[in-house]
Short mmCIF file of C-alpha atoms in Angstrom, two decimals:
data_model
loop_
_atom_site.label_atom_id
_atom_site.label_comp_id
_atom_site.label_asym_id
_atom_site.label_seq_id
_atom_site.Cartn_x
_atom_site.Cartn_y
_atom_site.Cartn_z
CA MET A 1 -10.19 -13.78 -13.09
CA ASN A 2 -9.18 -16.32 -15.41
CA GLU A 3 -10.51 -16.75 -19.25
CA ALA A 4 -14.05 -18.01 -18.54
CA GLN A 5 -14.91 -15.26 -16.35
CA ILE A 6 -13.51 -12.44 -18.60
CA LYS A 7 -15.18 -14.03 -21.61
CA PRO A 8 -19.04 -13.01 -21.15
CA LEU A 9 -17.33 -9.49 -20.06
CA LEU A 10 -15.48 -9.54 -23.36
CA GLU A 11 -18.04 -11.30 -25.81
CA PRO A 12 -20.74 -8.37 -25.99
CA ILE A 13 -17.78 -5.92 -26.39
CA LEU A 14 -16.83 -7.87 -29.58
CA GLY A 15 -19.79 -8.03 -30.67
CA PHE A 16 -20.49 -4.00 -30.35
CA LEU A 17 -16.88 -3.00 -32.12
CA LYS A 18 -16.46 -3.25 -35.88
CA CYS A 19 -13.04 -4.73 -35.64
CA GLU A 20 -10.53 -6.31 -33.06
CA THR A 21 -7.37 -5.03 -32.31
CA PRO A 22 -4.88 -5.88 -34.83
CA ASP A 23 -1.70 -8.58 -33.80
CA GLU A 24 0.62 -5.77 -34.87
CA TRP A 25 -0.48 -3.47 -32.65
CA LEU A 26 -0.26 -6.04 -29.87
CA ALA A 27 3.36 -7.30 -30.89
CA GLU A 28 4.43 -3.49 -30.54
CA ALA A 29 2.59 -3.48 -27.04
CA GLN A 30 4.33 -5.85 -25.48
CA LYS A 31 7.53 -4.96 -26.34
CA ALA A 32 9.38 -3.27 -22.66
CA GLU A 33 10.56 -0.37 -24.60
CA HIS A 34 6.53 0.68 -25.21
CA LEU A 35 5.74 -0.02 -21.43
CA PRO A 36 6.27 3.90 -20.15
CA VAL A 37 4.48 5.35 -23.00
CA LEU A 38 1.29 2.94 -22.68
CA LEU A 39 0.92 3.47 -19.26
CA ARG A 40 1.14 7.27 -19.54
CA ASP A 41 -1.13 7.77 -22.75
CA HIS A 42 -3.63 5.01 -20.55
CA MET A 43 -3.47 7.29 -17.48
CA VAL A 44 -4.47 10.47 -19.39
CA CYS A 45 -6.85 8.29 -21.40
CA GLU A 46 -8.29 7.74 -18.02
CA LEU A 47 -8.34 11.82 -17.12
CA LYS A 48 -9.67 12.47 -20.64
CA ALA A 49 -12.80 10.38 -19.63
CA ALA A 50 -13.35 11.96 -16.70
CA GLN A 51 -12.85 15.30 -18.18
CA SER A 52 -15.54 14.16 -21.09
CA ALA A 53 -18.11 13.15 -18.74
CA MET A 54 -17.76 15.83 -16.79
CA LEU A 55 -18.30 17.94 -19.62
CA LEU A 56 -21.34 16.41 -20.25
CA ILE A 57 -22.96 17.14 -17.30
CA ARG A 58 -21.86 20.67 -17.14
CA ARG A 59 -23.23 21.64 -20.54
CA TYR A 60 -26.52 19.56 -20.54
CA ALA A 61 -27.71 18.90 -17.14
CA VAL A 62 -26.81 20.89 -13.85
CA ASP A 63 -26.62 24.27 -13.02
CA GLN A 64 -23.65 26.87 -12.63
CA ALA A 65 -22.53 26.10 -8.93
CA SER A 66 -22.76 22.57 -9.88
CA GLY A 67 -20.51 23.30 -12.96
CA ASP A 68 -18.09 24.41 -10.68
CA ALA A 69 -17.99 21.75 -8.13
CA LEU A 70 -17.30 19.64 -10.92
CA LEU A 71 -14.78 21.60 -11.91
CA GLN A 72 -12.88 21.72 -8.82
CA TRP A 73 -13.02 18.17 -8.43
CA LEU A 74 -10.89 17.15 -11.35
CA GLU A 75 -8.34 20.30 -11.07
CA PRO A 76 -5.88 18.56 -8.91
CA TYR A 77 -5.71 15.54 -11.66
CA GLU A 78 -5.23 18.43 -14.62
CA ALA A 79 -2.87 20.25 -12.48
CA TYR A 80 -0.80 16.85 -12.37
CA THR A 81 -1.22 15.54 -15.66
CA TYR A 82 -0.78 18.86 -17.61
CA ARG A 83 1.43 21.11 -15.76
CA LEU A 84 2.94 18.48 -13.23
CA GLN A 85 1.94 20.28 -9.92
CA GLY A 86 1.91 18.70 -7.00
CA ASP A 87 2.37 14.95 -5.57
CA TRP A 88 0.42 12.10 -7.12
CA ARG A 89 -0.13 10.46 -4.34
CA ASP A 90 -1.98 13.19 -2.64
CA LEU A 91 -4.80 12.98 -5.57
CA ALA A 92 -6.34 9.44 -3.68
CA GLN A 93 -7.88 12.34 -1.28
CA HIS A 94 -9.68 14.17 -4.04
CA ASN A 95 -11.81 11.19 -5.23
CA ARG A 96 -14.92 12.70 -4.14
CA LEU A 97 -17.14 15.32 -5.06
CA LYS A 98 -18.17 17.70 -2.39
CA LYS A 99 -21.49 19.12 -3.55
CA ALA A 100 -24.76 17.31 -4.69
CA MET A 101 -25.60 17.82 -8.17
CA VAL A 102 -28.72 19.98 -8.91
CA PRO A 103 -30.39 18.96 -12.30
CA ARG A 104 -30.67 21.90 -14.46
CA SER A 105 -34.62 22.20 -15.24
CA GLY A 106 -36.51 21.72 -18.33
CA LYS A 107 -33.82 18.92 -19.62
CA PRO A 108 -35.84 15.70 -18.82
CA TYR A 109 -32.68 13.68 -18.76
CA SER A 110 -30.18 15.57 -16.36
CA ALA A 111 -31.15 12.93 -13.73
CA GLU A 112 -30.17 10.34 -15.54
CA LEU A 113 -27.24 11.44 -17.40
CA ILE A 114 -25.90 12.98 -13.89
CA ASP A 115 -25.96 9.76 -12.05
CA LYS A 116 -24.39 7.76 -15.14
CA MET A 117 -21.88 10.09 -15.17
CA VAL A 118 -21.05 10.99 -11.94
CA LEU A 119 -20.24 7.51 -11.24
CA LEU A 120 -18.11 7.41 -14.39
CA ILE A 121 -15.95 10.02 -13.69
CA LYS A 122 -15.29 8.74 -9.62
CA GLU A 123 -14.25 4.94 -11.51
CA GLU A 124 -12.29 6.89 -14.21
CA LEU A 125 -10.27 9.07 -11.10
CA HIS A 126 -10.23 5.83 -9.62
CA HIS A 127 -8.13 3.81 -12.63
CA PHE A 128 -6.61 6.90 -12.85
CA TYR A 129 -4.48 6.98 -9.37
CA GLN A 130 -4.20 3.04 -9.53
CA VAL A 131 -2.26 3.48 -13.67
CA LEU A 132 -0.15 5.97 -11.38
CA GLU A 133 0.29 3.24 -8.87
CA VAL A 134 1.25 0.66 -11.48
CA ALA A 135 3.68 2.70 -13.25
CA GLU A 136 5.73 3.74 -10.06
CA ALA A 137 5.59 -0.17 -9.27
CA GLN A 138 7.55 -0.77 -12.41
CA GLY A 139 9.88 2.45 -11.86
CA ILE A 140 7.98 4.81 -14.63
CA ALA A 141 8.08 8.25 -13.79
CA TYR A 142 5.16 10.31 -15.45
CA ASP A 143 6.05 12.48 -18.62
CA LYS A 144 3.65 14.67 -20.26
CA VAL A 145 2.72 12.86 -23.60
CA THR A 146 1.17 14.05 -26.92
CA SER A 147 -2.86 13.05 -27.86
CA SER A 148 -3.09 10.40 -30.11
CA ARG A 149 -5.12 10.80 -33.18
CA TYR A 150 -8.12 8.85 -32.02
CA ALA A 151 -10.68 10.71 -29.96
CA LYS A 152 -10.35 13.97 -31.81
CA GLU A 153 -10.66 12.06 -35.47
CA LEU A 154 -13.41 10.11 -34.19
CA LEU A 155 -15.31 13.49 -32.92
CA ARG A 156 -14.71 15.26 -35.75
CA HIS A 157 -17.33 13.30 -37.45
CA VAL A 158 -20.36 14.80 -34.51
CA ARG A 159 -23.18 16.43 -35.85
CA THR A 160 -23.44 20.26 -35.05
CA HIS A 161 -26.93 20.73 -33.72
CA GLU A 162 -28.53 19.97 -30.47
CA PRO A 163 -29.97 16.57 -29.64
CA GLU A 164 -27.43 15.42 -32.38
CA THR A 165 -24.38 16.89 -30.78
CA LEU A 166 -24.98 15.06 -27.40
CA ILE A 167 -26.46 11.90 -29.16
CA ASP A 168 -23.55 11.55 -31.47
CA LYS A 169 -21.10 12.66 -28.26
CA LEU A 170 -22.82 9.57 -26.39
CA ILE A 171 -22.24 6.88 -29.32
CA CYS A 172 -18.42 8.09 -29.56
CA GLY A 173 -18.06 7.87 -25.64
CA ALA A 174 -19.58 4.28 -25.69
CA TYR A 175 -16.65 3.30 -28.88
CA ILE A 176 -13.85 4.80 -26.72
CA GLU A 177 -15.06 2.85 -23.63
CA ALA A 178 -16.01 -0.37 -25.50
CA ARG A 179 -12.29 -0.35 -27.44
CA SER A 180 -10.54 0.35 -23.86
CA CYS A 181 -11.77 -2.73 -22.53
CA GLU A 182 -11.17 -4.64 -25.45
CA ARG A 183 -7.47 -3.68 -25.26
CA PHE A 184 -7.22 -4.26 -21.28
CA ALA A 185 -8.62 -8.11 -22.43
CA LYS A 186 -5.80 -8.46 -25.37
CA LEU A 187 -2.89 -6.95 -23.17
CA ALA A 188 -3.77 -8.51 -19.95
CA PRO A 189 -2.11 -11.86 -20.97
CA LEU A 190 1.07 -10.33 -22.74
CA LEU A 191 2.20 -8.16 -20.36
CA ALA A 192 3.60 -8.73 -16.77
CA PRO A 193 1.21 -10.74 -14.16
CA GLU A 194 0.86 -7.42 -12.09
CA ILE A 195 -0.09 -5.56 -15.12
CA GLY A 196 -2.28 -8.02 -16.29
CA GLU A 197 -3.96 -8.70 -13.47
CA PHE A 198 -4.56 -5.03 -13.24
CA TYR A 199 -5.91 -4.97 -16.63
CA VAL A 200 -8.45 -7.44 -15.94
CA SER A 201 -9.75 -5.49 -13.00
CA LEU A 202 -10.28 -2.51 -14.98
CA LEU A 203 -12.25 -4.54 -17.90
CA ARG A 204 -14.32 -5.88 -15.14
CA SER A 205 -15.03 -2.32 -13.49
CA GLU A 206 -15.48 -0.63 -16.86
CA ALA A 207 -17.02 -3.21 -19.00
CA ARG A 208 -20.79 -1.64 -18.56
CA HIS A 209 -19.56 1.96 -19.63
CA TYR A 210 -20.27 1.58 -23.16
CA GLN A 211 -23.61 0.17 -22.24
CA ASP A 212 -24.45 3.20 -20.16
CA TYR A 213 -22.99 5.80 -22.83
CA LEU A 214 -25.60 3.92 -25.69
CA THR A 215 -28.48 3.68 -22.96
CA LEU A 216 -28.49 7.52 -22.74
CA ALA A 217 -27.66 8.44 -26.31
CA GLU A 218 -31.32 6.16 -26.79
CA GLN A 219 -32.91 7.90 -24.44
CA ILE A 220 -32.05 11.35 -25.70
CA ALA A 221 -32.89 10.31 -28.91
CA GLY A 222 -36.34 8.79 -28.67
CA VAL A 223 -35.91 7.15 -31.86
CA GLY A 224 -33.45 4.56 -33.10
CA ILE A 225 -29.62 5.42 -33.40
CA SER A 226 -28.51 2.14 -35.07
CA GLU A 227 -27.57 3.72 -37.67
CA ARG A 228 -25.29 6.53 -36.47
CA VAL A 229 -23.63 3.63 -34.32
CA ASP A 230 -22.76 1.36 -37.22
CA PHE A 231 -21.57 5.03 -38.62
CA PHE A 232 -19.25 5.62 -35.93
CA GLY A 233 -18.38 2.02 -35.48
CA ALA A 234 -17.14 2.49 -39.11
CA ARG A 235 -15.00 5.37 -38.44
CA GLU A 236 -13.78 3.73 -35.49
CA ALA A 237 -12.45 0.52 -37.48
CA GLU A 238 -11.09 2.80 -39.90
CA LEU A 239 -8.77 4.45 -37.05
CA ILE A 240 -7.97 1.04 -35.53
CA LEU A 241 -7.20 -0.58 -38.74
CA SER A 242 -5.48 2.29 -40.75
CA PRO A 243 -1.73 2.74 -40.21
CA ASP A 244 -0.54 4.47 -37.41
CA ASP A 245 3.03 6.27 -36.62
CA ASP A 246 1.98 7.73 -33.26
CA PHE A 247 1.88 4.09 -31.02
CA LYS A 248 -0.30 4.93 -28.02
CA PHE A 249 -3.15 3.09 -25.76
CA HIS A 250 -5.80 3.90 -28.72
CA SER A 251 -3.31 4.15 -31.95
CA GLY A 252 -3.87 2.36 -34.92
CA ARG A 253 -1.57 -0.35 -36.92
CA PRO A 254 1.98 0.55 -36.98
CA GLN A 255 3.14 2.10 -39.32
CA ALA A 256 5.68 0.19 -40.03
CA ALA A 257 3.77 -3.17 -39.79
CA ALA A 258 1.38 -1.86 -41.99
CA VAL A 259 3.66 -0.98 -45.11
CA ALA A 260 5.41 -4.10 -44.69
#
């Protein structure tokens, strides 16, 4: 995919985000010594995206049996990521849901939440496996990485009463997905060609995810959500532009560069 093909995918994402990734972060990201943590953290981010979607479905949309099936679906990925159990090559055979989801009664948005989030989980788990393949090709073994501040600080502003809690979580999901895509596009020309091509493929696959989250938030709210979208956009930009001494896939401006 060339620049002309990337542009129409990236333009709406840049229009949604309140800032672009600082050049200082990109300068750090292209250093060879940062590739292991970049790929490892990216892999964990793909799993966390799947987990977040799974938790939304379990909490708001399906019955108990369906929720248990979702847990079983993700368990092998979680065992490998958090407990270093199993062979990552075996994960390819686990990327399918073995039970039809049964919508919970009394929740008018359940069916659409299930449809969009189950598809998102499938894609995120596939991308999780692909990151492992890329890392393997680069001679980078997986090891545990600590979580960055990014998602935790963003979710700290979520309201504590429903349906506002769900609406805010969906808006946060939109920003996390949009930022990931923006960084795929920015990183692609800076890294080795085979990694750059992989990130372009992820941009093509995931470019709509943030819109899916926003659509669901709007449908559930039943009223305009632009004020909350702007609020979280400002918080997200603060995290991206403020000093951060922990380099990760979604980290902020590198501390040393910010101080200088």
